[in-house]
Coordinates of C-alpha atoms in Angstrom, one line a residue:
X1 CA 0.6 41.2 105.3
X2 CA -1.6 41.3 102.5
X3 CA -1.7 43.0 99.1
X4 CA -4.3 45.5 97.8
X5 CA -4.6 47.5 94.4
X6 CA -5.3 50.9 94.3
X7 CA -5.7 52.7 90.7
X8 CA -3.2 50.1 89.2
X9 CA -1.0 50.4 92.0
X10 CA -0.4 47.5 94.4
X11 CA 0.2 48.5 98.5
X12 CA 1.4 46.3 101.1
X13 CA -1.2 46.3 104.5
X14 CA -1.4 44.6 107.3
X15 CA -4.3 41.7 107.2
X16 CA -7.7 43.0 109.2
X17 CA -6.9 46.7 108.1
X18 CA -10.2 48.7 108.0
X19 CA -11.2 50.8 105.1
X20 CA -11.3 53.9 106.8
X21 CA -7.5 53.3 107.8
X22 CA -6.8 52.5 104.3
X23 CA -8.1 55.6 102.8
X24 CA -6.5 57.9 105.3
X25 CA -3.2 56.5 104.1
X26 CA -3.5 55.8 100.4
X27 CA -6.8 57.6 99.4
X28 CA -6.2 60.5 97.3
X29 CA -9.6 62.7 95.9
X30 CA -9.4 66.3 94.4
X31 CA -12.9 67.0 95.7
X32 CA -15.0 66.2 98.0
X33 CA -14.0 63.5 101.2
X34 CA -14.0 59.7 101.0
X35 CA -17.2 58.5 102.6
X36 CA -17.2 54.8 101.4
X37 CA -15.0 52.1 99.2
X38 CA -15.6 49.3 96.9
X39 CA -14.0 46.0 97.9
X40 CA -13.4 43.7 94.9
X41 CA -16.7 45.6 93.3
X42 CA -18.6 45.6 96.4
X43 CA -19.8 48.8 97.7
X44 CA -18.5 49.0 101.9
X45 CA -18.9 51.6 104.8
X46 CA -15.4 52.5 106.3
X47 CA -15.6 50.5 108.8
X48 CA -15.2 47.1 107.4
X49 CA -11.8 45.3 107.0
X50 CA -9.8 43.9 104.3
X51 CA -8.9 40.6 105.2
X52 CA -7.6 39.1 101.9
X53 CA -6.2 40.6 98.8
X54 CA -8.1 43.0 97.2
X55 CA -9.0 46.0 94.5
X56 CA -9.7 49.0 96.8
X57 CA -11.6 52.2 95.1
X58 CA -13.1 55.1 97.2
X59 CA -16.3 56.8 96.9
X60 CA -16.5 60.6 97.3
X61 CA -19.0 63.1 98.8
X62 CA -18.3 64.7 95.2
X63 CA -20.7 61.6 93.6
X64 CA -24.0 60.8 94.3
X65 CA -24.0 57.5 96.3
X66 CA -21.6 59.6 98.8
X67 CA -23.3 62.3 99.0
X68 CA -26.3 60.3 99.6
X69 CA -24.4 58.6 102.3
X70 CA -22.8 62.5 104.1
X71 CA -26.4 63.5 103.9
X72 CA -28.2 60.6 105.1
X73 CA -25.6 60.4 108.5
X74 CA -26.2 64.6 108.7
X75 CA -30.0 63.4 109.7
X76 CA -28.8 61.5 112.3
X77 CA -26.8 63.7 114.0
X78 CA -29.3 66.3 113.5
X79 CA -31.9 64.1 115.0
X80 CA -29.3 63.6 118.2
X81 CA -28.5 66.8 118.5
X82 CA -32.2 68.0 118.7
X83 CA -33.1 65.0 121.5
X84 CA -30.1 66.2 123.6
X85 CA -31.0 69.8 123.3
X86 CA -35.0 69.4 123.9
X87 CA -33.6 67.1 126.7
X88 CA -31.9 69.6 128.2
X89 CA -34.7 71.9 128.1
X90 CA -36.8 69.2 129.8
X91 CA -38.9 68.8 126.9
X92 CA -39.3 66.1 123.8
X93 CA -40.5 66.6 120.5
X94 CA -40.9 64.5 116.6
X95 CA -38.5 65.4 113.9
X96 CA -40.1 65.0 110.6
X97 CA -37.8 65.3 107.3
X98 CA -40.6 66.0 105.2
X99 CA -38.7 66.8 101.6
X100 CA -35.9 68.6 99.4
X101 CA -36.0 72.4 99.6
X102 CA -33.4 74.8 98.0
X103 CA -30.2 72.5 98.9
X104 CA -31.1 70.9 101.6
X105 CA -34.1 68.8 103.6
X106 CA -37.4 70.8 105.3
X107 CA -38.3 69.6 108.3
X108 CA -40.3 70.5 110.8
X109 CA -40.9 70.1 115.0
X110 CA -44.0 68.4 116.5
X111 CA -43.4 69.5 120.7
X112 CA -45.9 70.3 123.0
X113 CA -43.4 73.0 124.0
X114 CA -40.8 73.7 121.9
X115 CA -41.5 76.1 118.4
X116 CA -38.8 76.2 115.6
X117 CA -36.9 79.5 116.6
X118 CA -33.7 81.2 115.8
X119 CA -32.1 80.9 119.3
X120 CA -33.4 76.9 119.4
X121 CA -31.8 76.8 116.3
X122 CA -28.9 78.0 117.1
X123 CA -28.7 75.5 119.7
X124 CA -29.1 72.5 117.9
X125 CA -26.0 73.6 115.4
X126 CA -24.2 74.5 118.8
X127 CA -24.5 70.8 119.7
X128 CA -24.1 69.3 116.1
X129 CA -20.6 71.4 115.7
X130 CA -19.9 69.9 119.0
X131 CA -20.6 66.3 117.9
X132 CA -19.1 66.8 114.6
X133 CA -15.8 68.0 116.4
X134 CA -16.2 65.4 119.1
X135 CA -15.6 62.9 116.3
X136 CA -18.0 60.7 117.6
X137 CA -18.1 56.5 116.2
X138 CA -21.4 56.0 114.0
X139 CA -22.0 52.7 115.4
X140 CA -23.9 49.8 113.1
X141 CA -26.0 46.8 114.3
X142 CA -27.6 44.1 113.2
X143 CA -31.2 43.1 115.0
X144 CA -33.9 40.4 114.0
X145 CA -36.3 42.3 112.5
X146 CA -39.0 41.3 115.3
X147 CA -36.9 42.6 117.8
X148 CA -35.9 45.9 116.1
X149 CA -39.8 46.5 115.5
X150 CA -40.5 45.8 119.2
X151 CA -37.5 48.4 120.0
X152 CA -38.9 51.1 118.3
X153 CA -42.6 50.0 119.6
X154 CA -41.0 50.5 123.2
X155 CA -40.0 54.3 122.0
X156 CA -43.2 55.2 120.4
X157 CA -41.8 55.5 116.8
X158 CA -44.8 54.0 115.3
X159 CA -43.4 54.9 111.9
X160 CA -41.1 52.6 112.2
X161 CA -43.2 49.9 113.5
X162 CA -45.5 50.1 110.9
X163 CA -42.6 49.9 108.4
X164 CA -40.9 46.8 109.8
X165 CA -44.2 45.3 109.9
X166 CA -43.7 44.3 106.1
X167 CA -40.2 43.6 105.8
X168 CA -39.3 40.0 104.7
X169 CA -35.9 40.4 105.6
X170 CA -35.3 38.1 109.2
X171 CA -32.7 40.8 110.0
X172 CA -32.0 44.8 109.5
X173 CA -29.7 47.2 110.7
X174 CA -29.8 50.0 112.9
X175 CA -27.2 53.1 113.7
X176 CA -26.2 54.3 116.8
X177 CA -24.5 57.5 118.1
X178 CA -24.1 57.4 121.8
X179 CA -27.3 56.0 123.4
X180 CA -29.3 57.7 120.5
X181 CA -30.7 54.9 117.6
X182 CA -32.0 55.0 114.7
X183 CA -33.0 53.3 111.4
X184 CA -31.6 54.7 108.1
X185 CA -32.2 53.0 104.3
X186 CA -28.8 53.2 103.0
X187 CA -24.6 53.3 104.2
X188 CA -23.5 56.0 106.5
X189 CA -20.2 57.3 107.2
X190 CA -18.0 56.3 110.5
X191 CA -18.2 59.1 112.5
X192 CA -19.5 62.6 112.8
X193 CA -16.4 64.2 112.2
X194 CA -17.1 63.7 108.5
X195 CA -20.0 65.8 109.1
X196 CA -18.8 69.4 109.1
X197 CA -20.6 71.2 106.4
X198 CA -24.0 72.1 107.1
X199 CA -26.5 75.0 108.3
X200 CA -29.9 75.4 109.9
X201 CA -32.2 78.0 108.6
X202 CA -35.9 78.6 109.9
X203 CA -38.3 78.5 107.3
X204 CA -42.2 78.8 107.4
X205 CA -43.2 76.2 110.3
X206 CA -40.1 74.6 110.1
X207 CA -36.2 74.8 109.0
X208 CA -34.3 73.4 106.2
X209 CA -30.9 71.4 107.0
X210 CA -29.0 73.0 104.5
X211 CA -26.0 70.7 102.9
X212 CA -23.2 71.4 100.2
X213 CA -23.8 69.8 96.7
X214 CA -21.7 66.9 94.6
X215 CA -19.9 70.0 92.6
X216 CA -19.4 72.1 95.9
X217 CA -19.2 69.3 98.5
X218 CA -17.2 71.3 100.9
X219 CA -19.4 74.4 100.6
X220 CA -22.6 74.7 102.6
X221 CA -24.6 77.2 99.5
X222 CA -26.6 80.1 100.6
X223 CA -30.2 79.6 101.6
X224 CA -32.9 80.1 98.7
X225 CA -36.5 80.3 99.5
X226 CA -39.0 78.4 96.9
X227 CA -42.0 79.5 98.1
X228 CA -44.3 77.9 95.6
X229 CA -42.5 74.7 95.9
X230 CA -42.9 74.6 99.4
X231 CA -46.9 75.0 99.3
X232 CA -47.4 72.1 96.9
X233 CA -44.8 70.3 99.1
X234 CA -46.7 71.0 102.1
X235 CA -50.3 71.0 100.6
X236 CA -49.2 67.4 99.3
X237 CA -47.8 66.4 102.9
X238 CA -50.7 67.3 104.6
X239 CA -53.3 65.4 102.2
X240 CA -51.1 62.7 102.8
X241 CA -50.8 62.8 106.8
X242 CA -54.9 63.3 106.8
X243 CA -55.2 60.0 104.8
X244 CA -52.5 58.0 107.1
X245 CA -50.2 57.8 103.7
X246 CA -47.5 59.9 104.5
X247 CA -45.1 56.9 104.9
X248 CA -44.7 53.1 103.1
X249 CA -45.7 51.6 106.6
X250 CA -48.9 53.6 106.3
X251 CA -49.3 52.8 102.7
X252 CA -48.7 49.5 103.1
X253 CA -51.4 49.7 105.9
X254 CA -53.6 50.7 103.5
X255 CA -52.5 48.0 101.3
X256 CA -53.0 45.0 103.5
X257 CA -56.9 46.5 104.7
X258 CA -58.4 46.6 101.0
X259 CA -58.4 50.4 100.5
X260 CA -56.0 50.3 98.0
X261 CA -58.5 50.9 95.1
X262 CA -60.3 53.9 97.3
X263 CA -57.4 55.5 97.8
X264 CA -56.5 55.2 94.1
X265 CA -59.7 57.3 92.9
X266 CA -59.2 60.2 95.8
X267 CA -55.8 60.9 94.6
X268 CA -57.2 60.7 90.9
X269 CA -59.6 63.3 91.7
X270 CA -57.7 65.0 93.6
X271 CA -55.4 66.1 90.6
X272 CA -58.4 66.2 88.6
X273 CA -59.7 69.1 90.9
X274 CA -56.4 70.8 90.4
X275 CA -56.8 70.8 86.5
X276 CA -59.6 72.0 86.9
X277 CA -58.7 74.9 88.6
X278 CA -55.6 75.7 86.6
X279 CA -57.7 75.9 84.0
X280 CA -60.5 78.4 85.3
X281 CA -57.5 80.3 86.2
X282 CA -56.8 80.2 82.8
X283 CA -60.1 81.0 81.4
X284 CA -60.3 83.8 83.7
X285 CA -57.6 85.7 83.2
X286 CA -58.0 84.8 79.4
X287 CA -54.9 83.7 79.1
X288 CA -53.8 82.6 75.1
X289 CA -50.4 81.2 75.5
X290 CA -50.3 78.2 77.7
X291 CA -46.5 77.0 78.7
X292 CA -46.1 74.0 80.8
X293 CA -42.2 72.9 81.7
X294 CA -40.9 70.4 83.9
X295 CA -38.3 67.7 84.2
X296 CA -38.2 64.1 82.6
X297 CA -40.7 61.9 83.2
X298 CA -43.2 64.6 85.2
X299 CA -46.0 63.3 82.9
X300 CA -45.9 66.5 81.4
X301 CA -47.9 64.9 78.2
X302 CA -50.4 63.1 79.8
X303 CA -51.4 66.3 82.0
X304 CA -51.5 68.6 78.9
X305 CA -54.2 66.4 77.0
X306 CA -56.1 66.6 80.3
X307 CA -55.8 70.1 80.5
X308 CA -57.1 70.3 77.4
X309 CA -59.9 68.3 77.8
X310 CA -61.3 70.7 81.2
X311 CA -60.3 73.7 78.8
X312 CA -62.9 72.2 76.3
X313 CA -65.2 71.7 79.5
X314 CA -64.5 75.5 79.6
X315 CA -65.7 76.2 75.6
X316 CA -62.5 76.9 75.1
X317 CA -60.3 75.1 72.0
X318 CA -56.9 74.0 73.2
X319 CA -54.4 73.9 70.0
X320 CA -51.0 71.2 71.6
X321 CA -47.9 72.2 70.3
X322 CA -44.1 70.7 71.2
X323 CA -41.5 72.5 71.5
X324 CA -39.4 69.5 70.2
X325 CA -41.0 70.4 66.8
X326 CA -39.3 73.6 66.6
X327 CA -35.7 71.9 67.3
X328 CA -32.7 73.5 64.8
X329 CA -31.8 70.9 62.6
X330 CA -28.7 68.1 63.2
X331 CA -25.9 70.1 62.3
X332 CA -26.4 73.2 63.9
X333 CA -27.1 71.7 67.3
X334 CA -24.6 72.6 69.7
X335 CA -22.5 70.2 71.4
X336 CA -21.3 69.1 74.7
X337 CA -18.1 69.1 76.9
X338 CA -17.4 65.7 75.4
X339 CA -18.4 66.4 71.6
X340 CA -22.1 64.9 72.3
X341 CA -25.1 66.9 71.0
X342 CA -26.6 68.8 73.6
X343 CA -30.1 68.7 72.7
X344 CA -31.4 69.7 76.1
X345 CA -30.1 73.5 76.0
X346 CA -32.0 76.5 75.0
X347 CA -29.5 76.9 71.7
X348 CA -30.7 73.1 70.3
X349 CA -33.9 74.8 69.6
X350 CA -35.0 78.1 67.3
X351 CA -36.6 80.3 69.7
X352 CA -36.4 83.3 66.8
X353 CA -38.9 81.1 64.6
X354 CA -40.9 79.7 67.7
X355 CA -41.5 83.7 68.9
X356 CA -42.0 84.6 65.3
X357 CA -44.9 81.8 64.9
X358 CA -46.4 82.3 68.2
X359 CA -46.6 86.2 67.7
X360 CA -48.4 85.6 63.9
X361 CA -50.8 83.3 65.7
X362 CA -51.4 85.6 68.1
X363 CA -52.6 88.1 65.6
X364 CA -55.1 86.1 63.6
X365 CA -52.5 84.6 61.0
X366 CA -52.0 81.8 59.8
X367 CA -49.4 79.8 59.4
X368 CA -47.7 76.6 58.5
X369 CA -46.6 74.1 61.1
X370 CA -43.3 72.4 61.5
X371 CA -42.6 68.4 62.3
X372 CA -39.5 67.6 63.7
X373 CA -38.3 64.4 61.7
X374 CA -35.9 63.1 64.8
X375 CA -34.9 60.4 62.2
X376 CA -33.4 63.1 59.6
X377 CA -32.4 65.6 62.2
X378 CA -34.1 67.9 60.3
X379 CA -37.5 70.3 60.7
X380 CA -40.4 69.3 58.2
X381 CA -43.1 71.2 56.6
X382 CA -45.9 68.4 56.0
X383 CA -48.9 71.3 55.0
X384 CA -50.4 71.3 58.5
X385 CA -51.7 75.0 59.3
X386 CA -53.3 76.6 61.8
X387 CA -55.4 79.6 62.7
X388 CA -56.8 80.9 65.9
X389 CA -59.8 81.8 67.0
X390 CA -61.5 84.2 69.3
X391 CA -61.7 81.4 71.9
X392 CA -58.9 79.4 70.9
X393 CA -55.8 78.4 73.5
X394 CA -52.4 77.4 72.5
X395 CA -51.0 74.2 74.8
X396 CA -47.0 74.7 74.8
X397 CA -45.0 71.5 76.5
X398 CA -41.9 71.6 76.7
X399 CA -38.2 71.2 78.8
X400 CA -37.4 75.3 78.0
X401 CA -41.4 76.8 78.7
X402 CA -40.8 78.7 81.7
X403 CA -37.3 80.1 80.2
X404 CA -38.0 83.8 79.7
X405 CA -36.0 83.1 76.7
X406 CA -38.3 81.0 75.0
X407 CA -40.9 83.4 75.2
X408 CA -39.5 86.7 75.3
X409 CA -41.4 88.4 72.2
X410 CA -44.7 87.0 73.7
X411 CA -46.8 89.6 75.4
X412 CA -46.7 88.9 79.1
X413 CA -50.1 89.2 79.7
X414 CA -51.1 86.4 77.3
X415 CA -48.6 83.8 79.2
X416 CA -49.4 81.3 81.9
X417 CA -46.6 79.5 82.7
X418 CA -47.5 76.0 84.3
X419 CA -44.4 74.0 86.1
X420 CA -45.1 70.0 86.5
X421 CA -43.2 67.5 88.8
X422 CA -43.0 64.4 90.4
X423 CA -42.9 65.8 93.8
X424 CA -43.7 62.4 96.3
X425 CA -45.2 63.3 99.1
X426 CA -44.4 59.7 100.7
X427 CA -41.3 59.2 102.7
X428 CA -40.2 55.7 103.8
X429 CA -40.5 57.0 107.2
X430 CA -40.2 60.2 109.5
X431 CA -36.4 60.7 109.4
X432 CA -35.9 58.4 106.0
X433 CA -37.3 60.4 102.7
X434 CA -37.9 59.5 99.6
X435 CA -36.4 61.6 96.8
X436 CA -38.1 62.7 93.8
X437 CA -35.6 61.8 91.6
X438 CA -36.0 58.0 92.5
X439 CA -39.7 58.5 91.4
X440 CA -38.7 59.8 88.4
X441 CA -36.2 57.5 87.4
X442 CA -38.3 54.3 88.5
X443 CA -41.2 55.8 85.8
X444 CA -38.2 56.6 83.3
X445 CA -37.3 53.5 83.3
X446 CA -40.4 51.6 82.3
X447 CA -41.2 53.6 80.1
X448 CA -38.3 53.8 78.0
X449 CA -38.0 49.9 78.4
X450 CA -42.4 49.9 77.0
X451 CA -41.8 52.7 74.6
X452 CA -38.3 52.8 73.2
X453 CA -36.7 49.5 73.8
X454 CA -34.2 50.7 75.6
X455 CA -33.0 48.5 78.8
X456 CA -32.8 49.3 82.6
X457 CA -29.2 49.9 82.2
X458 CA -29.5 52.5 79.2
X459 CA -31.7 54.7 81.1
X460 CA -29.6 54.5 84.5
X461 CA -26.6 55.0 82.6
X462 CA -27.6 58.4 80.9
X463 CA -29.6 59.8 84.4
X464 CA -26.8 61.9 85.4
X465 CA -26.9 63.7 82.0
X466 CA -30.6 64.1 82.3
X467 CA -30.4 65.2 85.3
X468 CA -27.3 67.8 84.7
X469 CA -29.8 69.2 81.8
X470 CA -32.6 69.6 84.4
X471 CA -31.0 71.4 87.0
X472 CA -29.7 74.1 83.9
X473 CA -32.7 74.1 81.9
X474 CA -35.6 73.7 84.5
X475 CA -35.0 73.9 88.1
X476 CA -33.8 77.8 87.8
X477 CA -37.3 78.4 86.5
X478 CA -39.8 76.9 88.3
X479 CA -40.6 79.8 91.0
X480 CA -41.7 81.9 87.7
X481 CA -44.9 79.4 87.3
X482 CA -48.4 80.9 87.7
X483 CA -49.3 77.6 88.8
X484 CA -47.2 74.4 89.8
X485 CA -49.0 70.8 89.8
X486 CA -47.6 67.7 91.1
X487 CA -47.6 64.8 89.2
X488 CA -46.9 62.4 91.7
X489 CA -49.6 59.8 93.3
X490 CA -48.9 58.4 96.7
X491 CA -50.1 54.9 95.7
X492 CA -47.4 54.7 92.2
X493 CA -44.5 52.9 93.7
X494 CA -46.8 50.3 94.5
X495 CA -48.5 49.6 90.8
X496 CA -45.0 50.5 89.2
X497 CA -43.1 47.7 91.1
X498 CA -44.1 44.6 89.4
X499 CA -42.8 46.8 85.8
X500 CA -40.0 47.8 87.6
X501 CA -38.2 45.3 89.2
X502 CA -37.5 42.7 86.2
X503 CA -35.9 45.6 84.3
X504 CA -33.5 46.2 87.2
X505 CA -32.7 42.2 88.0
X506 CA -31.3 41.9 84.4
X507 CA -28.5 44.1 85.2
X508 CA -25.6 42.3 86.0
X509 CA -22.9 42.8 88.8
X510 CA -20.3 43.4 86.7
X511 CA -22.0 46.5 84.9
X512 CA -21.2 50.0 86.1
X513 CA -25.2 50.7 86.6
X514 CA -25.8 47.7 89.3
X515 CA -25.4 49.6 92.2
X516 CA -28.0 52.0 91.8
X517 CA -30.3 49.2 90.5
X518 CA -29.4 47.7 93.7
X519 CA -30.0 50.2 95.5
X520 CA -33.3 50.6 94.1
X521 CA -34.5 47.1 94.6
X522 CA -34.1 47.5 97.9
X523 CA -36.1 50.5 98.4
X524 CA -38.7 48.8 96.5
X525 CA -38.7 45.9 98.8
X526 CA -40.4 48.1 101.5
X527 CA -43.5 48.4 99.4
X528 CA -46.1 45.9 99.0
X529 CA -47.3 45.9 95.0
X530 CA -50.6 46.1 94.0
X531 CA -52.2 45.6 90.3
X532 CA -52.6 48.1 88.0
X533 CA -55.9 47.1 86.4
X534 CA -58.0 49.7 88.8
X535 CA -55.7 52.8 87.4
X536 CA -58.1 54.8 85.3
X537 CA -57.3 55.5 81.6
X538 CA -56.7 58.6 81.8
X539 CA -54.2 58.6 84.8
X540 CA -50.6 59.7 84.6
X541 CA -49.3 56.9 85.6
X542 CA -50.7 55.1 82.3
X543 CA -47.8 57.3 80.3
X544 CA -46.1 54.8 82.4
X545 CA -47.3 51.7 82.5
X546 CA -49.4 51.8 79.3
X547 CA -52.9 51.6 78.6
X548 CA -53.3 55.6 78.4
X549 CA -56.4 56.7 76.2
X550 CA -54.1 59.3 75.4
X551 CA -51.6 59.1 72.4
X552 CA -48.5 59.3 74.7

């Protein structure tokens, strides 16, 4: 017998007990199911044993590493569930999981045979209900790498082949559920009957796997169309599968044949094409009030000086203003759950005297500009002024833009709303996607650490905030854009790595945050880096990195 701790209280087990057995007996959560468990600080699947004394805590599907991990082993069983119903209808077909949509993953069917339908649909939850009822074991081995790449190779999965191609790593592990296999970056749970909350819904040339959320995690929520997301999405995934780049193998490809720096200046111009057209759009419908919204670290600065510039190209005059100018001051900020100013809500900033401004300029006034002084906590009248013009523009960045709130005295018909993210179009491979969030973060992280001083662990440790702010403030909004552009460049991971991963080494083990540096060391691992010396001046990524010509 051995002795384990569990929130302070100490249990007598027998030696070689697994995980999984341990939570079913002593694991107590008030939402969400116990996916995975931390062993003496070490993050385990289920299915490992405790073979010494130990501190035991569990991981929920009601936090983000085990959500991550419920949704993660859903694609598996998805991706079963579809072989053994194509094979059934003596066909085959390619599962793609392409990116996030509404609450769940698009994906999308490459058969000869088979088109996404509502009664093959049907089917396919039909068999995953059955698997997840089956209670099937989620089965993990460990392969040289050579031999894994040569089992996929035997398959066809050239994704994967292309991918293993460049690991360093002299071994890797795949998952198994019956005879079906599969590679996955990240833990999984034991079995499918974890796997009981989740819904299939056809959607343009594909379907969305629908899954619950961290605050809902036993609640599969109803099925929201974003319709404008889903054509950058696609017109990004597309661009990206024309160019071979649509996952790191192929990147990496790319990489390792010198076409690196090529494929830097056609994803350049690329977005440079699309400023350009938002702003003849803009031109055309003489638009005066520009708002542009999006969440942290979207480049949402960098983009509005170079919408400005093509507006110039246009002969019209751009005037920038910040909605962080027109915060309230300190003391009348509102405040958080836990006492913490909440600066990231509509009420931390005056939209009365923003709508009152905008509406004077609007009619030929003039009138005096504020300076927030972030030091102070206090708005600043420093004699600037402005005026505008017959062919003057106003440039309006900001988290709140696309919040009818902000702009609700503002004539309609003078507002174009503009909606930025980093949305990657890369994926690591076919059934293993890369979220935008990670993007973000990764580019949050070096700058803060360039701009602000602030270490890895800082900007990790405050993400969840950030992020509860964006989904609030942002997210609800972003279908109401006239135009949405996508920040992301499919070659970024590979400049931002050599920023990135000194940042996350110097967190320690024994610090909250070192799992999910962990974690994203080793997704960086798949990517070959590459110098940032060929990045234009002007590029987003240079709000990043540094060296911007821009005063970002």
């Amino acid at each position: 017998m051995i002795t384990i701790k569990i929130a302070e209280k100490e249990y007598r087990i027998e030696e070689g007990s697994t995980l999984e057995e341990i939570a079913k007996q002593y694991g107590h959560c008030e939402k969400g199911q116990i996916v995975l468990a931390y062993r003496n600080g070490h993050l385990c699947e289920l299915y490992k044993t405790v073979d010494e004394d130990a501190d035991i805590s569990f991981v929920t599907t009601a936090e983000k590493i085990g959500l991550d991990t419920y949704k993660r082993s859903m694609v598996l069983m998805m991706m079963k569930a579809f072989r053994d119903v194509l094979k059934d209808r003596g066909t085959t077909g390619r599962i793609r999981v392409l990116f996030s949509l509404s609450k769940g993953f698009y994906c999308e069917l490459d058969s000869e045979k088979e088109n996404i339908s509502e009664e093959l649909l049907q089917s396919v939850k039909t068999k995953m209900q059955k698997l997840a009822n089956e209670n099937l074991p989620i089965e993990k081995y460990t392969y040289n790498s050579r031999e894994l790449m040569e089992r996929f190779e035997s398959q066809g999965r050239w994704d994967k082949v292309q991918l293993f191609r460049y690991r360093r790593a002299s071994n890797a592990n795949a998952y198994r559920l019956g005879e079906f296999e599969d590679y996955y970056y990240g833990f999984m749970v034991p079995s499918t009957g974890y796997l009981k909350f989740f819904d299939l819904f056809a959607y343009e040339s594909g379907f969305v796997l629908q899954m619950p959320t961290k605050s809902e995690p036993e609640i599969v929520p109803a099925f929201l169309p974003q319709h404008k997301l889903y054509q950058v999405m696609k017109q990004a995934d597309e661009w990206a599968v024309m160019l071979g780049v649509d996952t790191v193998g192929g990147l990496n490809d790319s990489i390792a044949a010198g076409g690196i720096n090529d494929l830097m200046l056609v994803q350049e111009a690329l977005q440079e094409k699309k400023i350009a057209q938002i702003a003849e759009q803009i031109k055309k419908e003489e638009k005066k009030v520009v708002l542009i919204a999006g969440p942290s670290s979207s480049g949402k600065t960098s983009f509005s000086h170079r919408l400005s510039i093509q507006l110039r190209a246009m002969g019209l005059k751009p005037h920038p203003i910040a909605l962080d100018n027109y915060f309230v001051d300190r003391e009348h900020t509102p405040k958080d759950e836990n006492g913490n100013y909440d600066f990231e809500c509509i009420e931390a900033v005056d939209t009365q005297k923003f709508n009152e401004d905008m509406i004077s300029l609007l009619n030929g006034e003039e009138i005096a500009m504020p300076t927030f002084n972030f030091l102070l906590g206090k708005r600043e009248y420093k004699g600037n002024t402005m005026k505008m013009q017959e062919s003057d523009v106003l440039v309006i960045e900001g988290i709140h833009g696309l919040n009818p709130k902000m702009s609700e005295k503002l004539p309609d018909e003078s507002k174009f709303k503009i909606y930025i993210s980093a949305l990657t179009q890369l994926n690591v491979d076919e059934h293993n996607r890369i979220a935008t969030t990670d993007g973000r973060l990764i580019r949050r992280i070096v700058r803060d650490a360039r701009t602000r001083g602030n270490s890895a662990k800082d900007t990790i440790a405050m993400w969840d905030s950030v992020r509860r702010g964006e989904e609030k403030n942002i997210f609800p909004y972003q279908e109401e854009a006239d135009a949405m552009f996508n920040s992301a460049l499919i070659y970024e991971l590979c400049v931002i790595k050599p920023y990135v991963e000194p940042l996350l080494f110097a967190i320690s083990p024994e610090e909250k945050e070192y799992q999910e540096a962990k974690r994203l060391l080793k997704f960086l691992d798949y990517f070959l880096g590459v110098s940032s010396e060929n990045i234009p001046n002007n590029s987003i990524l240079r709000e990043f990195v540094g060296g911007s010509c821009f005063p970002v």
